[in-house]
Amino acid sequence: MQSIESGDFQRSDKSIAELVDFLNSVTDAVVSEPDEDSPEHEAFRVVTEIHRYVASPSLDQAVIDALSFELPKAVARFACVSRRCLEIAERVIDRFIEICSPRDMISILCEALDSPSTMFKVPGYFVPLLSGLSKVFLSIQRRQFEQVKAAVPVIVNVLKAVSSELDDGDTDYEDLLTRSIDIAKSVQAVCLKLEDEGKEKLQALLGLYVLEIMAFVSIGLGYKVSSCLSLMSQLAYFLRFCNLSYLGLITGCDVDIIIAPVAGEDGDDLVGCFAHVKHGACLAVIWGFISNEVAQAVDEDLAAVKAKLSSDQTKRWQAIGMLRNIFSCVNLPWELKKQAINFLLSIVDGNILRQYDNEHMECSSDMPSIFATLQAIQMVIIYAPEAEIRRNAFHALKKRQKKGGREANGGGGYFLRLREIEKQSEVLADIPTSMRFDTLTALIKNTDSSSMMAILIDCVREEMRMENCQRISRGNQVIQAQNNSCHSTAFWNDGPLELVGLVLRPPKGGPPSLPEYGDAVLSALNLYRFVLITESTGNTNYTGVLSEKNLQKAYNEWLLPLRTLVTGIVAANQKDYNQLALDTLCALNPLELVLYRCIELVEEKLKRAA
């Protein structure tokens, strides 16, 4: 410390480098002995002396400029030592901000943010640097958008890195997020000074930044709802300032609007750093769904937003597509996915308006995103740790509500089933009937889960059952059907047989793997049996299941090879008396029963055809 007092190092790069090495050695000592009081006391004394030196009014400006390139990074490490060291470190950086060029300080602080040592890549290190940026932004006098635009990606990348490597109980992360909100406050203050295009572009950049921060808050602190609510309420305030609405966010329309002015006419790599902006847009609405306090901060009526989504199919499809960002995000706490499922149920539940009866309605552009959401919901059903989340996700996929009471029961069985059709409340039911079978088939082909394949095949069978009920009801003039969205050829074609073949004779050849794929095989057999019995009873052949060619194919290529496989597995396991063998026999028992019933039905049909 004598060199600081004497000023020997004032014009020597070597001396500055030696000073930085000394400061780093002090912080390294604290890290190596975290439970000792002596290293922390020494660190506090050193950083206090540094502050006293740089705060001296007699210090030459050339010395300040030279030190400003190295000291912010070095003193930021002291913020990881203790709260009092953090406060002094912030004062050191504030001193440089007071007397150095704002443009230089933005570059210096960004460089410090972008290159911490591995040992100090923790939230505490970044806190004084973000605090400094929030202050230096206010000093910018010209080209505000360009300078903020250069700094924001660095800030976002820091928060992304910290949130992905966060340790449980890391209290500094909440402090870091608070400082990131201070950044937003500063950008807002700069916006208020601008006019015309510059203000619009900076507002858009602020909107993207805030949505990104919302995602980081949710990822890092989503399990601490009380802490999140306070931060989310603060962030929600900026949404109004940036002219962002819940409806525009949940449909993604507002995200597209604010990306345009930031990206510019030729596109911009800046947009690439906002990888979580759509997550943040959805989460902004979900937090409002969780807490009225957050919704009030945005001045939004969430009930009106949900009503709009229920009445406008295009916007509902957009919202369903956007929600995949939450369901598929590995790092988000399950509680937030649970709330997102509940929100999804609230907009597809009950008397929603479906407009896809209009053949000219364009919906193909929304189908890829809806398909991605369905895949994400599947992952929730498979991996959610709580039964309630899995159950609600399953309901969102394929739930149907029965409308009870005398009205539902007074018209006979067909009437009851038609009332169920009218009250479908699921994402699958929101897909146009003409596209639903292809969607289900694609989901089945793209999952490795036997149980999920079984669920989806059961969905196909249920769709066929409902369609058949409507066809019979119309034919018998039991009622005048009000729902014209189910056409007789939507599911009753050769598609279901191809689906059965996909499971019973996989593309890679041979019979399916058992008992691993027992659930899927059982559902496929049930589907085949249902189609065969229904076509026989109605004297129809929409699927081609009754043609001799298809009966022979099913018998020789699907059912007999499967019987051979099942018989062999059962015989092998009957010789053993361990738990695994018992479990295998129990799993195959219902499959074996349905298999033999299918064989009997096919043999009966082939005899009649002979």
Coordinates of C-alpha atoms in Angstrom, one line a residue:
M1 CA 0.0 0.0 0.0
Q2 CA 3.0 2.3 0.3
S3 CA 3.1 2.7 -3.5
I4 CA -0.5 4.1 -3.4
E5 CA 0.5 6.6 -0.7
S6 CA 3.6 7.8 -2.5
G7 CA 2.1 7.8 -6.0
D8 CA 5.2 6.1 -7.4
F9 CA 3.1 4.1 -9.8
Q10 CA 1.3 7.1 -11.3
R11 CA 2.7 7.1 -14.7
S12 CA 3.9 3.5 -14.9
D13 CA 1.8 0.8 -16.5
K14 CA 4.0 -1.7 -14.7
S15 CA 3.1 -0.3 -11.3
I16 CA -0.6 -0.4 -12.2
A17 CA -0.3 -4.0 -13.2
E18 CA 1.5 -4.7 -9.9
L19 CA -1.3 -3.0 -8.0
V20 CA -4.0 -5.1 -9.8
D21 CA -2.0 -8.2 -9.0
F22 CA -1.9 -7.2 -5.3
L23 CA -5.6 -6.5 -5.2
N24 CA -6.4 -9.9 -6.8
S25 CA -4.1 -11.7 -4.3
V26 CA -6.1 -10.1 -1.5
T27 CA -9.5 -11.4 -2.9
D28 CA -8.0 -14.8 -3.7
A29 CA -6.9 -15.1 0.0
V30 CA -10.5 -14.5 1.1
V31 CA -11.8 -17.1 -1.3
S32 CA -9.3 -19.7 -0.1
E33 CA -10.2 -19.0 3.6
P34 CA -13.9 -18.1 3.5
D35 CA -14.6 -18.8 7.1
E36 CA -11.8 -16.7 8.5
D37 CA -12.4 -13.1 9.7
S38 CA -8.8 -11.9 9.2
P39 CA -8.8 -12.0 5.3
E40 CA -12.1 -10.2 5.1
H41 CA -10.9 -7.5 7.4
E42 CA -7.8 -7.1 5.4
A43 CA -9.8 -6.9 2.2
F44 CA -12.0 -4.2 3.6
R45 CA -9.0 -2.2 4.7
V46 CA -7.4 -2.5 1.2
V47 CA -10.5 -1.5 -0.8
T48 CA -11.2 1.4 1.6
E49 CA -7.7 2.6 1.0
I50 CA -8.2 2.4 -2.8
H51 CA -11.4 4.4 -2.5
R52 CA -9.7 7.1 -0.4
Y53 CA -7.0 7.4 -3.0
V54 CA -9.2 7.7 -6.1
A55 CA -11.5 10.1 -4.2
S56 CA -8.7 12.5 -3.6
P57 CA -9.4 15.8 -5.3
S58 CA -5.7 16.4 -6.0
L59 CA -5.3 13.2 -8.0
D60 CA -4.2 13.9 -11.6
Q61 CA -6.8 13.3 -14.3
A62 CA -4.2 11.3 -16.3
V63 CA -3.8 9.0 -13.4
I64 CA -7.6 8.6 -13.0
D65 CA -7.9 7.7 -16.7
A66 CA -5.1 5.1 -16.5
L67 CA -6.5 3.5 -13.4
S68 CA -10.1 3.5 -14.8
F69 CA -9.1 0.8 -17.3
E70 CA -8.0 -1.7 -14.6
L71 CA -9.5 -0.9 -11.2
P72 CA -13.2 -1.4 -11.8
K73 CA -12.6 -5.1 -12.6
A74 CA -10.2 -5.5 -9.7
V75 CA -12.5 -3.9 -7.1
A76 CA -15.6 -5.7 -8.4
R77 CA -14.0 -8.9 -7.0
F78 CA -14.2 -7.3 -3.5
A79 CA -18.0 -7.3 -3.8
C80 CA -17.9 -11.1 -3.4
V81 CA -16.1 -10.8 0.0
S82 CA -18.8 -9.1 2.2
R83 CA -21.6 -6.5 2.1
R84 CA -19.4 -3.7 3.4
C85 CA -16.7 -4.5 0.8
L86 CA -19.5 -4.3 -1.9
E87 CA -20.5 -0.9 -0.7
I88 CA -16.9 0.4 -0.9
A89 CA -16.3 -1.2 -4.3
E90 CA -19.4 0.6 -5.7
R91 CA -18.1 3.9 -4.4
V92 CA -14.8 3.3 -6.2
I93 CA -16.6 2.7 -9.5
D94 CA -18.9 5.7 -8.9
R95 CA -15.9 7.9 -8.5
F96 CA -14.6 6.9 -12.0
I97 CA -18.1 7.5 -13.4
E98 CA -18.1 11.0 -12.0
I99 CA -14.8 12.1 -13.5
C100 CA -14.3 10.0 -16.6
S101 CA -15.9 10.0 -20.1
P102 CA -19.3 8.2 -20.1
R103 CA -18.5 6.5 -23.4
D104 CA -15.2 5.2 -22.0
M105 CA -16.8 4.0 -18.8
I106 CA -19.5 2.1 -20.7
S107 CA -16.7 0.3 -22.6
I108 CA -14.7 -0.3 -19.5
L109 CA -17.6 -1.7 -17.4
C110 CA -18.8 -3.9 -20.3
E111 CA -15.3 -5.3 -20.7
A112 CA -15.2 -6.0 -16.9
L113 CA -18.6 -7.7 -17.2
D114 CA -17.6 -9.8 -20.1
S115 CA -14.3 -11.2 -18.7
P116 CA -14.5 -12.2 -15.1
S117 CA -12.1 -14.9 -13.8
T118 CA -13.6 -18.3 -13.3
M119 CA -13.2 -18.0 -9.6
F120 CA -15.3 -14.8 -9.4
K121 CA -17.9 -15.7 -12.0
V122 CA -20.6 -15.4 -9.3
P123 CA -23.5 -12.9 -8.9
G124 CA -21.7 -10.7 -6.3
Y125 CA -18.9 -9.8 -8.8
F126 CA -21.3 -8.3 -11.3
V127 CA -23.4 -6.3 -8.8
P128 CA -21.2 -3.2 -8.6
L129 CA -20.5 -3.2 -12.4
L130 CA -24.3 -3.2 -13.2
S131 CA -24.8 -0.6 -10.6
G132 CA -22.1 1.5 -12.3
L133 CA -23.7 1.0 -15.8
S134 CA -27.1 2.1 -14.5
K135 CA -25.5 5.4 -13.4
V136 CA -23.3 6.0 -16.4
F137 CA -26.3 5.6 -18.8
L138 CA -27.8 8.7 -17.3
S139 CA -24.7 10.7 -18.3
I140 CA -24.9 9.9 -22.0
Q141 CA -25.5 13.1 -24.0
R142 CA -25.7 11.8 -27.5
R143 CA -26.2 8.7 -29.6
Q144 CA -28.0 7.2 -26.6
F145 CA -29.7 4.3 -28.4
E146 CA -26.4 3.2 -30.0
Q147 CA -24.5 3.2 -26.7
V148 CA -27.2 1.4 -24.7
K149 CA -27.6 -1.0 -27.6
A150 CA -23.9 -1.9 -27.4
A151 CA -24.1 -2.6 -23.6
V152 CA -27.4 -4.5 -23.3
P153 CA -26.1 -7.8 -24.9
V154 CA -23.3 -7.9 -22.4
I155 CA -25.7 -7.4 -19.5
V156 CA -28.1 -10.1 -20.9
N157 CA -25.2 -12.6 -21.4
V158 CA -24.1 -12.1 -17.8
L159 CA -27.5 -12.7 -16.4
K160 CA -28.0 -15.7 -18.7
A161 CA -24.7 -17.2 -17.5
V162 CA -25.3 -16.6 -13.9
S163 CA -28.9 -17.9 -13.9
S164 CA -27.8 -21.2 -15.6
E165 CA -25.1 -21.8 -13.0
L166 CA -26.9 -20.6 -9.9
D167 CA -26.4 -22.5 -6.7
D168 CA -29.3 -23.0 -4.3
G169 CA -29.4 -20.4 -1.6
D170 CA -27.3 -17.9 -3.5
T171 CA -28.6 -14.6 -2.0
D172 CA -26.5 -12.4 -4.3
Y173 CA -28.6 -13.4 -7.3
E174 CA -31.6 -11.4 -6.1
D175 CA -29.4 -8.4 -5.5
L176 CA -28.0 -8.8 -9.1
L177 CA -31.6 -8.9 -10.5
T178 CA -32.4 -5.7 -8.5
R179 CA -29.4 -4.0 -10.2
S180 CA -30.6 -5.2 -13.6
I181 CA -33.9 -3.5 -12.9
D182 CA -32.0 -0.3 -12.0
I183 CA -30.6 -0.6 -15.5
A184 CA -34.1 -0.6 -16.9
K185 CA -35.0 2.5 -14.8
S186 CA -32.0 4.3 -16.2
V187 CA -32.9 3.4 -19.8
Q188 CA -36.4 4.6 -19.2
A189 CA -35.1 7.9 -17.9
V190 CA -33.0 8.3 -21.0
C191 CA -36.1 7.5 -23.2
L192 CA -38.0 10.3 -21.5
K193 CA -35.3 12.8 -22.7
L194 CA -35.6 11.7 -26.4
E195 CA -38.2 12.3 -29.1
D196 CA -39.4 10.7 -32.3
E197 CA -37.5 7.7 -33.7
G198 CA -34.8 7.6 -31.1
K199 CA -37.3 7.3 -28.3
E200 CA -39.3 4.6 -30.2
K201 CA -36.2 2.5 -30.8
L202 CA -34.9 2.8 -27.2
Q203 CA -38.4 1.9 -25.9
A204 CA -38.4 -1.2 -28.0
L205 CA -34.9 -2.2 -26.8
L206 CA -36.1 -1.6 -23.2
G207 CA -39.1 -3.8 -23.8
L208 CA -36.9 -6.7 -25.1
Y209 CA -34.6 -6.2 -22.1
V210 CA -37.4 -6.3 -19.6
L211 CA -38.9 -9.4 -21.0
E212 CA -35.5 -11.1 -21.0
I213 CA -35.1 -10.1 -17.3
M214 CA -38.5 -11.5 -16.5
A215 CA -37.4 -14.9 -17.8
F216 CA -34.2 -14.8 -15.8
V217 CA -36.1 -13.9 -12.6
S218 CA -38.4 -16.8 -13.2
I219 CA -35.6 -19.2 -13.9
G220 CA -33.5 -18.3 -11.0
L221 CA -36.1 -17.4 -8.3
G222 CA -39.3 -19.0 -9.6
Y223 CA -39.3 -21.4 -6.7
K224 CA -39.4 -18.4 -4.3
V225 CA -42.8 -16.9 -5.3
S226 CA -42.8 -14.1 -2.7
S227 CA -39.4 -12.8 -3.9
C228 CA -40.5 -13.1 -7.5
L229 CA -43.7 -11.2 -7.0
S230 CA -41.8 -8.1 -5.8
L231 CA -39.4 -8.1 -8.7
M232 CA -42.1 -8.9 -11.2
S233 CA -44.3 -6.1 -10.0
Q234 CA -41.4 -3.7 -10.6
L235 CA -40.7 -5.1 -14.1
A236 CA -44.4 -5.1 -15.0
Y237 CA -44.4 -1.3 -14.7
F238 CA -42.1 -1.1 -17.7
L239 CA -44.5 -3.0 -19.9
R240 CA -47.0 -0.1 -19.8
F241 CA -44.2 2.3 -20.6
C242 CA -43.2 0.2 -23.6
N243 CA -46.8 -0.1 -24.8
L244 CA -46.9 -3.8 -24.3
S245 CA -50.2 -5.5 -23.4
Y246 CA -51.0 -9.0 -22.0
L247 CA -52.9 -9.9 -25.1
G248 CA -50.0 -8.8 -27.4
L249 CA -47.5 -10.7 -25.2
I250 CA -49.3 -14.0 -24.9
T251 CA -49.9 -14.1 -28.6
G252 CA -46.4 -12.9 -29.5
C253 CA -47.6 -10.0 -31.6
D254 CA -46.1 -7.4 -29.4
V255 CA -42.8 -9.2 -29.4
D256 CA -42.6 -9.0 -33.1
I257 CA -43.5 -5.3 -33.0
I258 CA -40.6 -4.4 -30.7
I259 CA -38.1 -6.6 -32.4
A260 CA -38.5 -4.7 -35.7
P261 CA -37.1 -1.2 -34.7
V262 CA -34.3 -2.8 -32.8
A263 CA -33.2 -5.1 -35.6
G264 CA -33.3 -2.4 -38.2
E265 CA -34.0 -2.9 -41.9
D266 CA -31.0 -5.2 -42.5
G267 CA -31.4 -7.3 -39.4
D268 CA -29.1 -7.2 -36.4
D269 CA -27.2 -9.7 -34.3
L270 CA -28.5 -7.9 -31.2
V271 CA -31.8 -9.7 -31.5
G272 CA -30.0 -13.0 -31.2
C273 CA -29.0 -12.2 -27.6
F274 CA -32.6 -12.1 -26.6
A275 CA -33.1 -15.9 -26.6
H276 CA -35.6 -15.8 -23.7
V277 CA -37.7 -12.9 -24.8
K278 CA -40.7 -15.1 -25.8
H279 CA -40.3 -17.0 -22.5
G280 CA -40.5 -13.6 -20.7
A281 CA -43.5 -12.5 -22.8
C282 CA -45.4 -15.6 -21.7
L283 CA -44.2 -15.4 -18.1
A284 CA -45.2 -11.8 -17.8
V285 CA -48.8 -13.0 -18.3
I286 CA -48.5 -16.1 -16.1
W287 CA -47.2 -14.0 -13.2
G288 CA -50.2 -11.7 -13.7
F289 CA -52.3 -14.9 -13.6
I290 CA -50.7 -15.9 -10.4
S291 CA -50.9 -12.5 -8.7
N292 CA -53.4 -9.6 -9.0
E293 CA -50.6 -7.4 -7.7
V294 CA -48.5 -8.0 -10.8
A295 CA -51.5 -7.6 -13.1
Q296 CA -52.4 -4.3 -11.5
A297 CA -48.9 -3.0 -12.1
V298 CA -49.5 -3.5 -15.8
D299 CA -53.1 -2.1 -15.4
E300 CA -54.4 -5.2 -17.1
D301 CA -57.8 -7.0 -16.8
L302 CA -56.7 -10.7 -17.1
A303 CA -60.3 -11.9 -17.2
A304 CA -60.9 -9.8 -20.3
V305 CA -57.7 -11.2 -21.9
K306 CA -58.9 -14.7 -21.3
A307 CA -62.3 -13.9 -22.6
K308 CA -60.7 -12.5 -25.8
L309 CA -58.6 -15.6 -26.3
S310 CA -61.7 -17.8 -25.8
S311 CA -63.6 -15.9 -28.4
D312 CA -60.9 -15.4 -31.0
Q313 CA -59.6 -18.6 -32.4
T314 CA -56.6 -17.1 -34.2
K315 CA -55.3 -15.4 -31.1
R316 CA -56.0 -18.5 -29.0
W317 CA -53.9 -20.6 -31.5
Q318 CA -51.1 -17.9 -31.2
A319 CA -51.3 -18.1 -27.4
I320 CA -51.1 -21.9 -27.4
G321 CA -48.1 -21.8 -29.6
M322 CA -46.4 -19.2 -27.4
L323 CA -46.9 -21.3 -24.2
R324 CA -44.6 -24.0 -25.5
N325 CA -41.7 -21.7 -24.5
I326 CA -42.7 -22.3 -20.8
F327 CA -43.5 -26.0 -21.1
S328 CA -40.3 -26.8 -22.9
C329 CA -37.9 -24.7 -20.8
V330 CA -35.8 -27.1 -18.8
N331 CA -34.6 -24.6 -16.2
L332 CA -38.1 -23.2 -15.3
P333 CA -39.4 -24.3 -11.9
W334 CA -42.3 -26.8 -12.1
E335 CA -44.6 -24.4 -10.2
L336 CA -44.5 -22.0 -13.1
K337 CA -45.3 -24.8 -15.6
K338 CA -48.2 -25.8 -13.4
Q339 CA -49.6 -22.3 -13.5
A340 CA -49.1 -22.1 -17.3
I341 CA -51.0 -25.4 -17.6
N342 CA -53.8 -23.9 -15.5
F343 CA -53.8 -20.8 -17.7
L344 CA -54.0 -22.9 -20.8
L345 CA -57.0 -24.8 -19.4
S346 CA -58.7 -21.5 -18.6
I347 CA -58.6 -20.4 -22.3
V348 CA -59.6 -23.8 -23.9
D349 CA -62.1 -24.7 -21.2
G350 CA -65.9 -24.2 -21.5
N351 CA -67.8 -22.5 -24.3
I352 CA -65.0 -21.3 -26.5
L353 CA -65.6 -20.2 -30.1
R354 CA -64.2 -22.4 -32.9
Q355 CA -64.3 -20.9 -36.3
Y356 CA -62.6 -23.6 -38.4
D357 CA -65.8 -24.7 -40.0
N358 CA -65.0 -22.1 -42.5
E359 CA -63.0 -24.0 -45.2
H360 CA -61.3 -20.8 -46.2
M361 CA -59.9 -20.0 -42.8
E362 CA -56.1 -20.0 -43.0
C363 CA -54.7 -22.0 -40.1
S364 CA -51.7 -23.9 -41.5
S365 CA -49.2 -21.3 -40.4
D366 CA -50.2 -21.8 -36.7
M367 CA -50.0 -25.6 -36.8
P368 CA -46.2 -26.0 -36.4
S369 CA -46.2 -23.9 -33.2
I370 CA -49.3 -25.7 -31.8
F371 CA -47.7 -29.1 -32.6
A372 CA -44.6 -28.0 -30.7
T373 CA -46.8 -27.0 -27.8
L374 CA -48.4 -30.5 -27.8
Q375 CA -45.0 -32.1 -27.8
A376 CA -44.0 -29.9 -24.8
I377 CA -47.2 -30.8 -23.0
Q378 CA -46.3 -34.5 -23.5
M379 CA -43.0 -33.8 -21.7
V380 CA -44.8 -32.3 -18.8
I381 CA -47.1 -35.3 -18.6
I382 CA -44.1 -37.7 -18.6
Y383 CA -41.7 -35.8 -16.4
A384 CA -43.6 -33.6 -14.0
P385 CA -42.8 -34.6 -10.4
E386 CA -46.3 -34.0 -9.0
A387 CA -49.4 -35.9 -9.9
E388 CA -51.5 -32.7 -10.0
I389 CA -49.3 -31.2 -12.7
R390 CA -49.4 -34.4 -14.8
R391 CA -53.1 -34.7 -14.4
N392 CA -53.8 -31.1 -15.5
A393 CA -51.4 -31.4 -18.4
F394 CA -53.2 -34.5 -19.5
H395 CA -56.5 -32.6 -19.3
A396 CA -55.1 -29.9 -21.4
L397 CA -54.2 -32.4 -24.0
K398 CA -57.4 -34.4 -24.2
K399 CA -59.9 -33.6 -21.5
R400 CA -63.6 -33.7 -22.3
Q401 CA -66.2 -32.3 -20.0
K402 CA -69.6 -33.9 -19.6
K403 CA -72.5 -31.5 -19.3
G404 CA -74.6 -33.0 -16.6
G405 CA -78.2 -32.5 -15.6
R406 CA -81.5 -33.5 -17.1
E407 CA -80.8 -31.9 -20.4
A408 CA -77.8 -34.1 -21.0
N409 CA -79.6 -37.3 -20.0
G410 CA -83.0 -36.7 -21.5
G411 CA -82.2 -37.3 -25.1
G412 CA -80.8 -40.8 -25.0
G413 CA -77.3 -42.1 -25.2
Y414 CA -76.5 -40.5 -28.5
F415 CA -77.6 -37.1 -27.3
L416 CA -75.4 -37.4 -24.2
R417 CA -72.4 -38.3 -26.3
L418 CA -73.1 -35.3 -28.6
R419 CA -73.3 -33.0 -25.6
E420 CA -69.8 -34.3 -24.7
I421 CA -68.6 -33.4 -28.2
E422 CA -69.8 -29.9 -27.9
K423 CA -68.0 -29.4 -24.5
Q424 CA -64.6 -30.6 -25.6
S425 CA -62.0 -28.6 -23.7
E426 CA -58.5 -29.5 -24.9
V427 CA -55.8 -28.3 -27.2
L428 CA -56.3 -31.2 -29.5
A429 CA -60.0 -30.3 -29.9
D430 CA -58.9 -26.8 -31.0
I431 CA -57.2 -28.2 -34.0
P432 CA -59.3 -28.4 -37.2
T433 CA -60.7 -31.9 -37.6
S434 CA -59.1 -32.2 -41.1
M435 CA -55.7 -31.7 -39.5
R436 CA -56.2 -33.5 -36.2
F437 CA -55.5 -37.1 -37.4
D438 CA -52.2 -36.0 -39.0
T439 CA -51.3 -34.1 -35.8
L440 CA -51.9 -37.2 -33.6
T441 CA -50.0 -39.4 -36.0
A442 CA -47.0 -37.1 -36.0
L443 CA -47.0 -36.9 -32.2
I444 CA -47.1 -40.7 -32.0
K445 CA -44.2 -41.0 -34.5
N446 CA -42.1 -38.5 -32.6
T447 CA -42.3 -40.0 -29.1
D448 CA -40.4 -42.9 -27.6
S449 CA -42.7 -43.2 -24.6
S450 CA -45.0 -46.3 -24.9
S451 CA -47.5 -44.8 -22.4
M452 CA -47.7 -41.5 -24.4
M453 CA -48.2 -43.4 -27.6
A454 CA -51.0 -45.3 -25.9
I455 CA -52.7 -42.1 -24.8
L456 CA -52.5 -40.6 -28.3
I457 CA -53.8 -43.8 -29.9
D458 CA -56.7 -43.8 -27.5
C459 CA -57.3 -40.2 -28.6
V460 CA -57.6 -41.4 -32.2
R461 CA -60.1 -44.1 -31.1
E462 CA -62.1 -41.6 -29.2
E463 CA -62.2 -39.2 -32.2
M464 CA -63.5 -42.1 -34.3
R465 CA -66.1 -43.0 -31.8
M466 CA -67.4 -39.5 -31.6
E467 CA -67.4 -39.1 -35.4
N468 CA -69.3 -42.4 -35.7
C469 CA -71.9 -41.3 -33.1
Q470 CA -72.5 -38.1 -35.0
R471 CA -72.9 -39.9 -38.3
I472 CA -75.4 -42.4 -36.8
S473 CA -77.3 -39.6 -35.1
R474 CA -77.6 -37.6 -38.3
G475 CA -78.6 -40.7 -40.2
N476 CA -81.3 -41.6 -37.7
Q477 CA -82.4 -38.0 -37.4
V478 CA -82.2 -38.2 -33.6
I479 CA -81.2 -34.6 -33.4
Q480 CA -80.0 -31.8 -35.7
A481 CA -76.3 -31.7 -35.0
Q482 CA -75.1 -28.3 -34.1
N483 CA -71.4 -29.0 -34.4
N484 CA -70.5 -29.5 -38.1
S485 CA -66.8 -29.7 -37.5
C486 CA -66.6 -33.5 -37.5
H487 CA -66.8 -34.9 -41.1
S488 CA -67.4 -38.6 -41.7
T489 CA -64.1 -39.0 -43.5
A490 CA -61.8 -37.1 -41.1
F491 CA -60.8 -40.2 -39.2
W492 CA -62.8 -43.0 -40.9
N493 CA -60.3 -43.6 -43.7
D494 CA -57.2 -45.8 -44.2
G495 CA -55.2 -43.7 -41.7
P496 CA -56.1 -45.6 -38.5
L497 CA -55.0 -48.9 -40.1
E498 CA -51.7 -47.5 -41.1
L499 CA -51.3 -46.2 -37.5
V500 CA -52.0 -49.7 -36.1
G501 CA -49.5 -51.2 -38.5
L502 CA -46.9 -48.6 -37.4
V503 CA -47.1 -49.9 -33.8
L504 CA -47.7 -53.7 -34.4
R505 CA -45.1 -53.9 -37.2
P506 CA -42.6 -51.0 -36.5
P507 CA -40.7 -49.5 -39.5
K508 CA -37.5 -51.1 -38.4
G509 CA -39.1 -54.5 -38.9
G510 CA -40.2 -57.4 -36.8
P511 CA -42.9 -57.4 -34.0
P512 CA -42.8 -54.6 -31.4
S513 CA -40.5 -54.8 -28.4
L514 CA -42.3 -56.3 -25.4
P515 CA -43.0 -55.6 -22.6
E516 CA -41.3 -52.2 -23.1
Y517 CA -44.0 -51.1 -25.6
G518 CA -46.8 -53.0 -24.1
D519 CA -49.0 -50.0 -23.5
A520 CA -48.7 -48.8 -27.1
V521 CA -49.4 -52.3 -28.5
L522 CA -52.5 -52.8 -26.3
S523 CA -53.9 -49.4 -27.4
A524 CA -53.2 -50.3 -31.1
L525 CA -55.0 -53.7 -30.7
N526 CA -57.9 -51.9 -29.0
L527 CA -58.1 -49.5 -31.9
Y528 CA -58.0 -52.3 -34.5
R529 CA -60.7 -54.2 -32.6
F530 CA -62.9 -51.1 -32.4
V531 CA -62.6 -50.3 -36.1
L532 CA -63.2 -54.0 -37.1
I533 CA -66.3 -54.3 -34.9
T534 CA -67.7 -50.9 -35.8
E535 CA -67.3 -51.4 -39.5
S536 CA -68.9 -54.8 -39.3
T537 CA -71.8 -53.6 -37.2
G538 CA -72.5 -50.7 -39.6
N539 CA -72.0 -52.6 -42.8
T540 CA -69.4 -50.1 -43.8
N541 CA -65.8 -50.2 -44.9
Y542 CA -64.5 -46.6 -44.7
T543 CA -61.1 -47.8 -43.4
G544 CA -60.8 -50.8 -45.7
V545 CA -60.4 -53.0 -42.6
L546 CA -62.9 -55.5 -44.0
S547 CA -61.2 -56.1 -47.4
E548 CA -59.8 -59.6 -47.7
K549 CA -56.4 -58.1 -48.5
N550 CA -56.2 -56.0 -45.4
L551 CA -57.6 -58.9 -43.2
Q552 CA -54.9 -61.2 -44.5
K553 CA -52.2 -58.5 -43.9
A554 CA -53.4 -58.0 -40.4
Y555 CA -53.6 -61.7 -39.7
N556 CA -50.2 -62.7 -41.2
E557 CA -48.1 -59.6 -40.6
W558 CA -49.4 -58.2 -37.3
L559 CA -51.4 -60.6 -35.2
L560 CA -49.7 -64.0 -35.8
P561 CA -46.1 -62.7 -35.3
L562 CA -47.3 -60.8 -32.2
R563 CA -49.0 -64.0 -30.8
T564 CA -45.7 -65.9 -31.3
L565 CA -43.8 -63.2 -29.5
V566 CA -46.3 -63.0 -26.6
T567 CA -46.5 -66.8 -26.2
G568 CA -42.8 -67.1 -26.0
I569 CA -42.4 -64.3 -23.4
V570 CA -45.2 -65.8 -21.3
A571 CA -43.7 -69.3 -21.5
A572 CA -40.3 -68.0 -20.5
N573 CA -41.6 -66.1 -17.5
Q574 CA -43.8 -68.8 -16.2
K575 CA -40.8 -70.8 -15.4
D576 CA -39.5 -68.1 -13.0
Y577 CA -41.0 -67.0 -9.8
N578 CA -39.3 -63.7 -9.2
Q579 CA -41.0 -60.3 -9.1
L580 CA -39.8 -59.3 -12.5
A581 CA -41.4 -62.3 -14.2
L582 CA -44.6 -61.7 -12.3
D583 CA -44.7 -58.1 -13.3
T584 CA -44.1 -59.1 -17.0
L585 CA -46.9 -61.6 -16.9
C586 CA -49.3 -59.1 -15.3
A587 CA -48.4 -56.5 -18.0
L588 CA -49.0 -58.9 -20.8
N589 CA -52.2 -60.4 -19.6
P590 CA -54.6 -57.7 -20.9
L591 CA -52.6 -57.4 -24.1
E592 CA -52.9 -61.2 -24.6
L593 CA -56.7 -61.2 -24.1
V594 CA -57.3 -58.4 -26.7
L595 CA -54.8 -60.0 -29.1
Y596 CA -56.7 -63.3 -29.1
R597 CA -60.0 -61.5 -29.5
C598 CA -58.6 -59.7 -32.6
I599 CA -57.4 -63.0 -34.0
E600 CA -60.8 -64.6 -33.5
L601 CA -62.6 -61.7 -35.2
V602 CA -60.2 -61.8 -38.2
E603 CA -60.5 -65.5 -38.6
E604 CA -64.2 -65.3 -38.5
K605 CA -64.2 -62.6 -41.3
L606 CA -61.8 -64.6 -43.4
K607 CA -64.0 -67.7 -43.2
R608 CA -67.0 -65.8 -44.4
A609 CA -64.9 -64.3 -47.2
A610 CA -63.7 -67.8 -48.3

